[in-house]
mmCIF file of C-alpha atoms and ligand atoms in Angstrom:
data_model
loop_
_atom_site.group_PDB
_atom_site.id
_atom_site.type_symbol
_atom_site.label_atom_id
_atom_site.label_comp_id
_atom_site.label_asym_id
_atom_site.label_seq_id
_atom_site.Cartn_x
_atom_site.Cartn_y
_atom_site.Cartn_z
ATOM 1 C CA MET A 1 -22.001 -30.053 -164.500
ATOM 2 C CA THR A 2 -21.612 -33.727 -165.335
ATOM 3 C CA PRO A 3 -19.051 -35.355 -163.032
ATOM 4 C CA LEU A 4 -16.295 -36.958 -165.123
ATOM 5 C CA SER A 5 -14.447 -40.041 -163.867
ATOM 6 C CA TYR A 6 -11.264 -41.071 -165.619
ATOM 7 C CA VAL A 7 -9.181 -44.236 -165.202
ATOM 8 C CA ILE A 8 -5.832 -45.372 -166.568
ATOM 9 C CA ALA A 9 -5.738 -49.164 -166.102
ATOM 10 C CA GLY A 10 -5.540 -52.601 -167.660
ATOM 11 C CA SER A 11 -8.205 -54.737 -169.306
ATOM 12 C CA GLU A 12 -9.171 -57.936 -167.490
ATOM 13 C CA ALA A 13 -10.951 -59.899 -170.164
ATOM 14 C CA THR A 14 -13.484 -61.746 -167.990
ATOM 15 C CA GLY A 15 -15.014 -58.421 -166.925
ATOM 16 C CA GLY A 16 -14.492 -58.845 -163.206
ATOM 17 C CA ALA A 17 -11.521 -56.594 -162.527
ATOM 18 C CA GLY A 18 -9.501 -53.922 -164.316
ATOM 19 C CA ILE A 19 -10.967 -51.184 -166.440
ATOM 20 C CA GLN A 20 -14.186 -53.147 -166.965
ATOM 21 C CA ALA A 21 -14.887 -53.010 -163.209
ATOM 22 C CA ASP A 22 -13.847 -49.357 -163.043
ATOM 23 C CA LEU A 23 -16.241 -48.235 -165.759
ATOM 24 C CA LYS A 24 -19.122 -50.137 -164.135
ATOM 25 C CA ALA A 25 -18.440 -48.400 -160.809
ATOM 26 C CA PHE A 26 -18.252 -45.002 -162.522
ATOM 27 C CA GLN A 27 -21.630 -45.646 -164.150
ATOM 28 C CA ALA A 28 -23.219 -47.048 -160.971
ATOM 29 C CA LEU A 29 -22.320 -43.852 -159.105
ATOM 30 C CA GLY A 30 -23.830 -41.607 -161.759
ATOM 31 C CA THR A 31 -20.681 -40.254 -163.357
ATOM 32 C CA TYR A 32 -19.532 -40.151 -166.966
ATOM 33 C CA GLY A 33 -16.694 -42.655 -167.238
ATOM 34 C CA MET A 34 -13.765 -42.823 -169.585
ATOM 35 C CA GLY A 35 -10.656 -44.974 -169.659
ATOM 36 C CA THR A 36 -7.143 -45.304 -171.006
ATOM 37 C CA LEU A 37 -5.823 -48.837 -171.459
ATOM 38 C CA THR A 38 -2.325 -49.757 -170.257
ATOM 39 C CA CYS A 39 -2.251 -53.529 -170.787
ATOM 40 C CA ILE A 40 -4.389 -56.557 -171.532
ATOM 41 C CA VAL A 41 -4.728 -59.424 -169.049
ATOM 42 C CA SER A 42 -6.322 -62.657 -170.289
ATOM 43 C CA PHE A 43 -6.648 -65.405 -167.685
ATOM 44 C CA ASP A 44 -5.557 -68.782 -169.041
ATOM 45 C CA PRO A 45 -8.200 -71.469 -168.394
ATOM 46 C CA ALA A 46 -5.703 -74.170 -169.491
ATOM 47 C CA ASN A 47 -3.105 -73.006 -166.968
ATOM 48 C CA ASP A 48 -4.911 -72.643 -163.650
ATOM 49 C CA TRP A 49 -6.360 -69.282 -164.738
ATOM 50 C CA GLY A 50 -2.876 -67.702 -164.604
ATOM 51 C CA HIS A 51 -2.501 -64.218 -166.059
ATOM 52 C CA ARG A 52 -1.418 -63.750 -169.643
ATOM 53 C CA PHE A 53 -0.148 -60.180 -169.677
ATOM 54 C CA VAL A 54 0.436 -57.953 -172.701
ATOM 55 C CA PRO A 55 1.576 -54.353 -172.163
ATOM 56 C CA LEU A 56 0.557 -51.720 -174.691
ATOM 57 C CA ASP A 57 3.089 -49.608 -176.552
ATOM 58 C CA PRO A 58 3.936 -46.561 -174.380
ATOM 59 C CA GLN A 59 3.155 -44.212 -177.274
ATOM 60 C CA VAL A 60 -0.343 -45.687 -177.566
ATOM 61 C CA ILE A 61 -0.850 -45.033 -173.854
ATOM 62 C CA ALA A 62 0.402 -41.449 -174.215
ATOM 63 C CA ASP A 63 -1.923 -40.930 -177.200
ATOM 64 C CA GLN A 64 -4.947 -42.119 -175.225
ATOM 65 C CA ILE A 65 -4.157 -39.800 -172.315
ATOM 66 C CA GLU A 66 -3.674 -36.933 -174.757
ATOM 67 C CA ALA A 67 -7.056 -37.621 -176.380
ATOM 68 C CA ALA A 68 -8.947 -37.952 -173.080
ATOM 69 C CA THR A 69 -7.433 -34.864 -171.474
ATOM 70 C CA ALA A 70 -7.854 -32.754 -174.619
ATOM 71 C CA CYS A 71 -11.500 -33.761 -174.990
ATOM 72 C CA HIS A 72 -12.605 -33.244 -171.375
ATOM 73 C CA ASP A 73 -11.692 -30.986 -168.469
ATOM 74 C CA LEU A 74 -10.553 -33.718 -166.101
ATOM 75 C CA ASP A 75 -9.317 -33.111 -162.592
ATOM 76 C CA VAL A 76 -9.699 -36.566 -160.981
ATOM 77 C CA VAL A 77 -8.048 -39.756 -162.204
ATOM 78 C CA LYS A 78 -7.737 -43.306 -160.960
ATOM 79 C CA ILE A 79 -4.584 -45.288 -161.721
ATOM 80 C CA GLY A 80 -5.037 -49.058 -161.824
ATOM 81 C CA MET A 81 -2.731 -51.732 -163.192
ATOM 82 C CA LEU A 82 0.313 -50.326 -165.012
ATOM 83 C CA GLY A 83 2.450 -53.457 -165.223
ATOM 84 C CA THR A 84 5.853 -52.333 -166.536
ATOM 85 C CA PRO A 85 8.421 -49.623 -165.719
ATOM 86 C CA ALA A 86 7.994 -48.200 -169.255
ATOM 87 C CA THR A 87 4.246 -47.841 -168.696
ATOM 88 C CA ILE A 88 4.824 -46.209 -165.316
ATOM 89 C CA ASP A 89 7.212 -43.716 -166.921
ATOM 90 C CA VAL A 90 4.826 -42.688 -169.666
ATOM 91 C CA VAL A 91 1.837 -42.397 -167.298
ATOM 92 C CA ALA A 92 3.855 -40.399 -164.746
ATOM 93 C CA ASP A 93 5.134 -38.068 -167.486
ATOM 94 C CA SER A 94 1.645 -37.554 -168.914
ATOM 95 C CA LEU A 95 0.060 -36.956 -165.501
ATOM 96 C CA GLY A 96 2.800 -34.486 -164.619
ATOM 97 C CA ARG A 97 1.771 -32.240 -167.545
ATOM 98 C CA ARG A 98 -1.340 -30.955 -165.780
ATOM 99 C CA GLN A 99 -2.777 -30.212 -162.361
ATOM 100 C CA TRP A 100 -4.994 -32.897 -160.818
ATOM 101 C CA ARG A 101 -7.296 -32.300 -157.867
ATOM 102 C CA HIS A 102 -7.006 -35.997 -157.062
ATOM 103 C CA VAL A 103 -4.935 -38.911 -158.309
ATOM 104 C CA VAL A 104 -6.311 -42.137 -156.795
ATOM 105 C CA LEU A 105 -3.685 -44.876 -157.005
ATOM 106 C CA ASP A 106 -4.629 -48.543 -156.646
ATOM 107 C CA PRO A 107 -1.061 -49.870 -156.344
ATOM 108 C CA VAL A 108 -1.593 -53.169 -158.190
ATOM 109 C CA LEU A 109 1.715 -54.949 -157.672
ATOM 110 C CA ILE A 110 1.926 -58.561 -158.653
ATOM 111 C CA CYS A 111 0.203 -60.247 -161.450
ATOM 112 C CA LYS A 112 0.623 -64.008 -161.829
ATOM 113 C CA GLY A 113 2.380 -64.792 -165.081
ATOM 114 C CA GLN A 114 4.845 -61.911 -164.841
ATOM 115 C CA GLU A 115 8.480 -62.685 -164.180
ATOM 116 C CA PRO A 116 9.382 -61.914 -160.558
ATOM 117 C CA GLY A 117 12.396 -59.840 -161.683
ATOM 118 C CA ALA A 118 10.232 -57.682 -163.907
ATOM 119 C CA ALA A 119 7.702 -57.356 -161.108
ATOM 120 C CA LEU A 120 10.373 -56.051 -158.729
ATOM 121 C CA ASP A 121 11.401 -53.357 -161.223
ATOM 122 C CA THR A 122 7.761 -52.449 -161.566
ATOM 123 C CA ASP A 123 7.252 -52.245 -157.790
ATOM 124 C CA ASN A 124 10.259 -49.942 -157.484
ATOM 125 C CA ALA A 125 9.117 -47.721 -160.361
ATOM 126 C CA LEU A 126 5.634 -47.506 -158.868
ATOM 127 C CA LYS A 127 7.069 -46.435 -155.542
ATOM 128 C CA ALA A 128 9.488 -43.916 -157.079
ATOM 129 C CA ARG A 129 7.269 -42.359 -159.754
ATOM 130 C CA MET A 130 3.593 -42.930 -158.944
ATOM 131 C CA LEU A 131 3.384 -42.667 -155.145
ATOM 132 C CA PRO A 132 4.620 -39.052 -155.146
ATOM 133 C CA LEU A 133 1.885 -38.098 -157.665
ATOM 134 C CA ALA A 134 -0.932 -39.844 -155.785
ATOM 135 C CA THR A 135 -3.246 -37.953 -153.438
ATOM 136 C CA VAL A 136 -5.103 -41.125 -152.387
ATOM 137 C CA VAL A 137 -3.597 -44.627 -152.343
ATOM 138 C CA THR A 138 -5.512 -47.843 -151.626
ATOM 139 C CA PRO A 139 -3.136 -50.764 -150.922
ATOM 140 C CA ASN A 140 -4.368 -54.197 -149.856
ATOM 141 C CA VAL A 141 -2.447 -56.080 -147.135
ATOM 142 C CA PHE A 142 0.161 -57.469 -149.526
ATOM 143 C CA GLU A 143 0.702 -54.110 -151.225
ATOM 144 C CA ALA A 144 0.774 -52.275 -147.874
ATOM 145 C CA ARG A 145 3.434 -54.663 -146.612
ATOM 146 C CA THR A 146 5.547 -54.201 -149.737
ATOM 147 C CA LEU A 147 5.217 -50.408 -149.888
ATOM 148 C CA ALA A 148 5.727 -49.927 -146.141
ATOM 149 C CA GLY A 149 8.610 -52.414 -146.026
ATOM 150 C CA MET A 150 7.046 -54.492 -143.261
ATOM 151 C CA GLU A 151 7.641 -58.204 -142.643
ATOM 152 C CA SER A 152 4.037 -58.983 -141.865
ATOM 153 C CA ILE A 153 0.698 -57.341 -141.193
ATOM 154 C CA SER A 154 -1.733 -59.392 -139.154
ATOM 155 C CA THR A 155 -3.579 -56.854 -136.978
ATOM 156 C CA VAL A 156 -5.459 -53.589 -137.506
ATOM 157 C CA ALA A 157 -2.729 -51.811 -135.494
ATOM 158 C CA GLU A 158 -0.072 -53.096 -137.925
ATOM 159 C CA LEU A 159 -2.235 -52.069 -140.882
ATOM 160 C CA ALA A 160 -2.440 -48.577 -139.340
ATOM 161 C CA GLU A 161 1.354 -48.532 -138.967
ATOM 162 C CA ALA A 162 1.692 -49.445 -142.658
ATOM 163 C CA ALA A 163 -0.729 -46.637 -143.593
ATOM 164 C CA ARG A 164 1.408 -44.146 -141.654
ATOM 165 C CA ARG A 165 4.614 -45.336 -143.346
ATOM 166 C CA ILE A 166 3.051 -45.134 -146.809
ATOM 167 C CA HIS A 167 1.715 -41.650 -146.036
ATOM 168 C CA ALA A 168 5.325 -40.574 -145.448
ATOM 169 C CA LEU A 169 6.112 -41.591 -149.066
ATOM 170 C CA GLY A 170 3.842 -38.882 -150.503
ATOM 171 C CA PRO A 171 0.093 -39.510 -150.701
ATOM 172 C CA ALA A 172 -2.039 -37.202 -148.538
ATOM 173 C CA TYR A 173 -4.587 -39.959 -147.912
ATOM 174 C CA VAL A 174 -3.907 -43.659 -147.417
ATOM 175 C CA VAL A 175 -6.643 -46.283 -147.223
ATOM 176 C CA ALA A 176 -5.082 -49.647 -146.337
ATOM 177 C CA LYS A 177 -7.536 -52.506 -146.929
ATOM 178 C CA GLY A 178 -7.606 -55.420 -144.510
ATOM 179 C CA GLY A 179 -10.252 -57.375 -146.400
ATOM 180 C CA VAL A 180 -10.369 -61.083 -145.552
ATOM 181 C CA GLU A 181 -6.612 -61.123 -144.887
ATOM 182 C CA LEU A 182 -6.888 -60.021 -141.269
ATOM 183 C CA PRO A 183 -8.579 -62.222 -138.650
ATOM 184 C CA GLY A 184 -11.938 -61.261 -137.145
ATOM 185 C CA ALA A 185 -15.577 -61.009 -138.121
ATOM 186 C CA ASP A 186 -15.243 -57.662 -139.895
ATOM 187 C CA ALA A 187 -13.409 -56.489 -143.003
ATOM 188 C CA VAL A 188 -11.509 -53.419 -141.764
ATOM 189 C CA ASP A 189 -9.950 -50.639 -143.835
ATOM 190 C CA VAL A 190 -7.668 -48.092 -142.152
ATOM 191 C CA PHE A 191 -7.732 -44.462 -143.326
ATOM 192 C CA TYR A 192 -4.825 -42.142 -142.459
ATOM 193 C CA ASP A 193 -4.419 -38.513 -143.559
ATOM 194 C CA GLY A 194 -1.480 -37.404 -141.462
ATOM 195 C CA GLU A 195 -3.735 -36.558 -138.513
ATOM 196 C CA ARG A 196 -6.648 -38.912 -138.238
ATOM 197 C CA THR A 197 -6.484 -42.720 -138.163
ATOM 198 C CA ILE A 198 -9.964 -44.081 -138.807
ATOM 199 C CA ALA A 199 -11.074 -47.714 -139.112
ATOM 200 C CA PHE A 200 -13.968 -48.402 -141.508
ATOM 201 C CA SER A 201 -15.596 -51.788 -140.856
ATOM 202 C CA ALA A 202 -18.327 -53.957 -142.293
ATOM 203 C CA PRO A 203 -19.069 -57.611 -141.539
ATOM 204 C CA LYS A 204 -17.042 -59.980 -143.749
ATOM 205 C CA VAL A 205 -18.984 -61.725 -146.489
ATOM 206 C CA GLY A 206 -17.369 -65.163 -146.316
ATOM 207 C CA ASP A 207 -13.603 -65.676 -146.087
ATOM 208 C CA GLU A 208 -12.732 -65.881 -149.767
ATOM 209 C CA ARG A 209 -11.348 -63.045 -151.848
ATOM 210 C CA VAL A 210 -13.640 -61.779 -154.568
ATOM 211 C CA SER A 211 -12.252 -60.515 -157.849
ATOM 212 C CA GLY A 212 -12.857 -56.874 -158.674
ATOM 213 C CA ALA A 213 -13.273 -55.624 -155.105
ATOM 214 C CA GLY A 214 -10.044 -53.593 -155.042
ATOM 215 C CA CYS A 215 -10.609 -52.106 -158.492
ATOM 216 C CA THR A 216 -14.215 -51.200 -157.703
ATOM 217 C CA PHE A 217 -13.238 -49.657 -154.347
ATOM 218 C CA ALA A 218 -10.684 -47.233 -155.832
ATOM 219 C CA ALA A 219 -12.976 -46.500 -158.798
ATOM 220 C CA ALA A 220 -15.867 -45.692 -156.456
ATOM 221 C CA ILE A 221 -13.645 -43.332 -154.445
ATOM 222 C CA THR A 222 -12.672 -41.659 -157.739
ATOM 223 C CA ALA A 223 -16.299 -41.247 -158.836
ATOM 224 C CA GLU A 224 -17.303 -39.745 -155.492
ATOM 225 C CA LEU A 225 -14.350 -37.339 -155.619
ATOM 226 C CA ALA A 226 -15.400 -36.362 -159.159
ATOM 227 C CA LYS A 227 -18.857 -35.574 -157.719
ATOM 228 C CA GLY A 228 -17.234 -33.260 -155.152
ATOM 229 C CA ALA A 229 -17.277 -35.481 -152.048
ATOM 230 C CA ASP A 230 -14.445 -35.151 -149.568
ATOM 231 C CA VAL A 231 -12.100 -38.116 -149.242
ATOM 232 C CA LEU A 232 -13.564 -39.483 -146.016
ATOM 233 C CA ASP A 233 -17.114 -39.452 -147.425
ATOM 234 C CA ALA A 234 -15.848 -40.994 -150.674
ATOM 235 C CA VAL A 235 -14.180 -43.853 -148.793
ATOM 236 C CA ARG A 236 -17.326 -44.521 -146.740
ATOM 237 C CA THR A 237 -19.506 -44.635 -149.875
ATOM 238 C CA ALA A 238 -17.004 -46.841 -151.690
ATOM 239 C CA LYS A 239 -16.858 -49.377 -148.876
ATOM 240 C CA GLY A 240 -20.651 -49.560 -148.642
ATOM 241 C CA LEU A 241 -20.900 -50.121 -152.413
ATOM 242 C CA VAL A 242 -18.126 -52.726 -152.559
ATOM 243 C CA THR A 243 -19.509 -54.685 -149.605
ATOM 244 C CA ARG A 244 -22.918 -54.728 -151.310
ATOM 245 C CA GLY A 245 -21.240 -55.918 -154.515
ATOM 246 C CA ILE A 246 -19.487 -58.728 -152.634
ATOM 247 C CA HIS A 247 -22.869 -59.836 -151.240
ATOM 248 C CA ASP A 248 -24.233 -59.775 -154.796
ATOM 249 C CA ARG A 249 -21.215 -61.635 -156.228
ATOM 250 C CA LEU A 250 -21.382 -63.607 -159.460
ATOM 251 C CA ALA A 251 -20.178 -67.225 -159.551
ATOM 252 C CA CYS A 252 -18.294 -68.253 -162.667
ATOM 253 C CA HIS A 253 -15.836 -70.885 -163.918
ATOM 254 C CA THR A 254 -12.785 -69.198 -162.353
ATOM 255 C CA PRO A 255 -11.857 -70.476 -158.861
ATOM 256 C CA PHE A 256 -13.045 -67.162 -157.399
ATOM 257 C CA ASP A 257 -16.347 -65.276 -157.620
ATOM 258 C CA VAL A 258 -16.537 -61.729 -158.982
ATOM 259 C CA LEU A 259 -18.057 -58.643 -157.464
ATOM 260 C CA ARG A 260 -21.297 -57.535 -159.084
ATOM 261 C CA LEU A 261 -22.982 -54.135 -158.855
ATOM 262 C CA VAL A 262 -26.740 -54.620 -159.046
ATOM 263 C CA PRO A 263 -28.591 -51.471 -160.142
ATOM 264 C CA GLY A 264 -30.579 -49.975 -157.279
ATOM 265 C CA ALA A 265 -29.058 -52.241 -154.593
ATOM 266 C CA GLU A 266 -28.745 -50.437 -151.273
ATOM 267 C CA ALA A 267 -25.213 -49.874 -149.933
ATOM 268 C CA VAL A 268 -24.204 -51.847 -146.832
ATOM 269 C CA ALA A 269 -23.874 -49.777 -143.635
ATOM 270 C CA VAL A 270 -20.272 -49.054 -142.670
ATOM 271 C CA THR A 271 -19.043 -48.528 -139.087
ATOM 272 C CA GLU A 272 -16.410 -45.905 -138.343
ATOM 273 C CA LEU A 273 -14.052 -45.803 -135.378
ATOM 274 C CA THR A 274 -11.277 -43.294 -134.676
ATOM 275 C CA LEU A 275 -8.091 -45.091 -133.593
ATOM 276 C CA ASP A 276 -5.466 -43.688 -131.139
HETATM 277 O O1 PXL B 1 -7.450 -56.909 -159.328
HETATM 278 C C1 PXL B 1 -6.273 -56.429 -159.804
HETATM 279 C C2 PXL B 1 -6.270 -56.298 -161.290
HETATM 280 C C3 PXL B 1 -6.264 -55.038 -161.849
HETATM 281 N N1 PXL B 1 -6.226 -54.825 -163.171
HETATM 282 C C4 PXL B 1 -6.189 -55.869 -164.022
HETATM 283 C C5 PXL B 1 -6.209 -57.175 -163.546
HETATM 284 C C6 PXL B 1 -6.261 -57.412 -162.143
HETATM 285 C C7 PXL B 1 -6.316 -58.778 -161.620
HETATM 286 O O2 PXL B 1 -6.506 -59.710 -162.312
HETATM 287 O O3 PXL B 1 -6.180 -58.213 -164.390
HETATM 288 C C8 PXL B 1 -6.135 -55.598 -165.483
#
């Protein structure tokens, strides 16, 4: 049977992040991809590439989810940028209408250009309504800090503590991404499933953040889960693919490069270490 990968996320008009990145990852991993749009982000070249953010009408989001789920037998979904409490409500309600084998949540929190007040409401709604539905959640350091309620995260041990706290909020699997935010030669992600704490590492590729890495990581996990992989194998594959894509990054006129998936490129080897 054809593995089906489904994402509910925003459009990022330059093609680096958002649903554009998700669909590329779905295709690269040999799955049939489909997507529901929640919002449209257009960077503003005249304003330091800040985010111009337009949410879609909640009914339009509900209609898309209805169409996708009626057309295909879906059991795995990735949730990317939602952006407003109203969007979170409609997505949570729609997801709650059926059984999902996996809901992979990339808890995209802040978006430059949004009002901080609105962003706080959105963070709270995400925590209250989406975290309990998620089976896998993939916060970066900033998101892990916010969701876990920690002052700072600057070591792998603190990242592991954040993963444990987030696990207690609902998701069966937490993958907290250290990326370039933690010191050291390697980019370390910490996996926690209530029993095992496992560090996945690969050598850092420079010290700058690359656009699209977080989106591609969660999308790759989703595609592997759609293919029947278990979560640990899916995370390993996703990290190898994303690290390769960071090596193969595309330079552009934004101040940051974007991840690029080159067809046929071999995944980077990932090291695994059980902690505690
Ligand atoms: O990388 C986070 C992200 C996700 N989704 C959309 C985005 C961004 C960042 O720009 O625009 C739509």
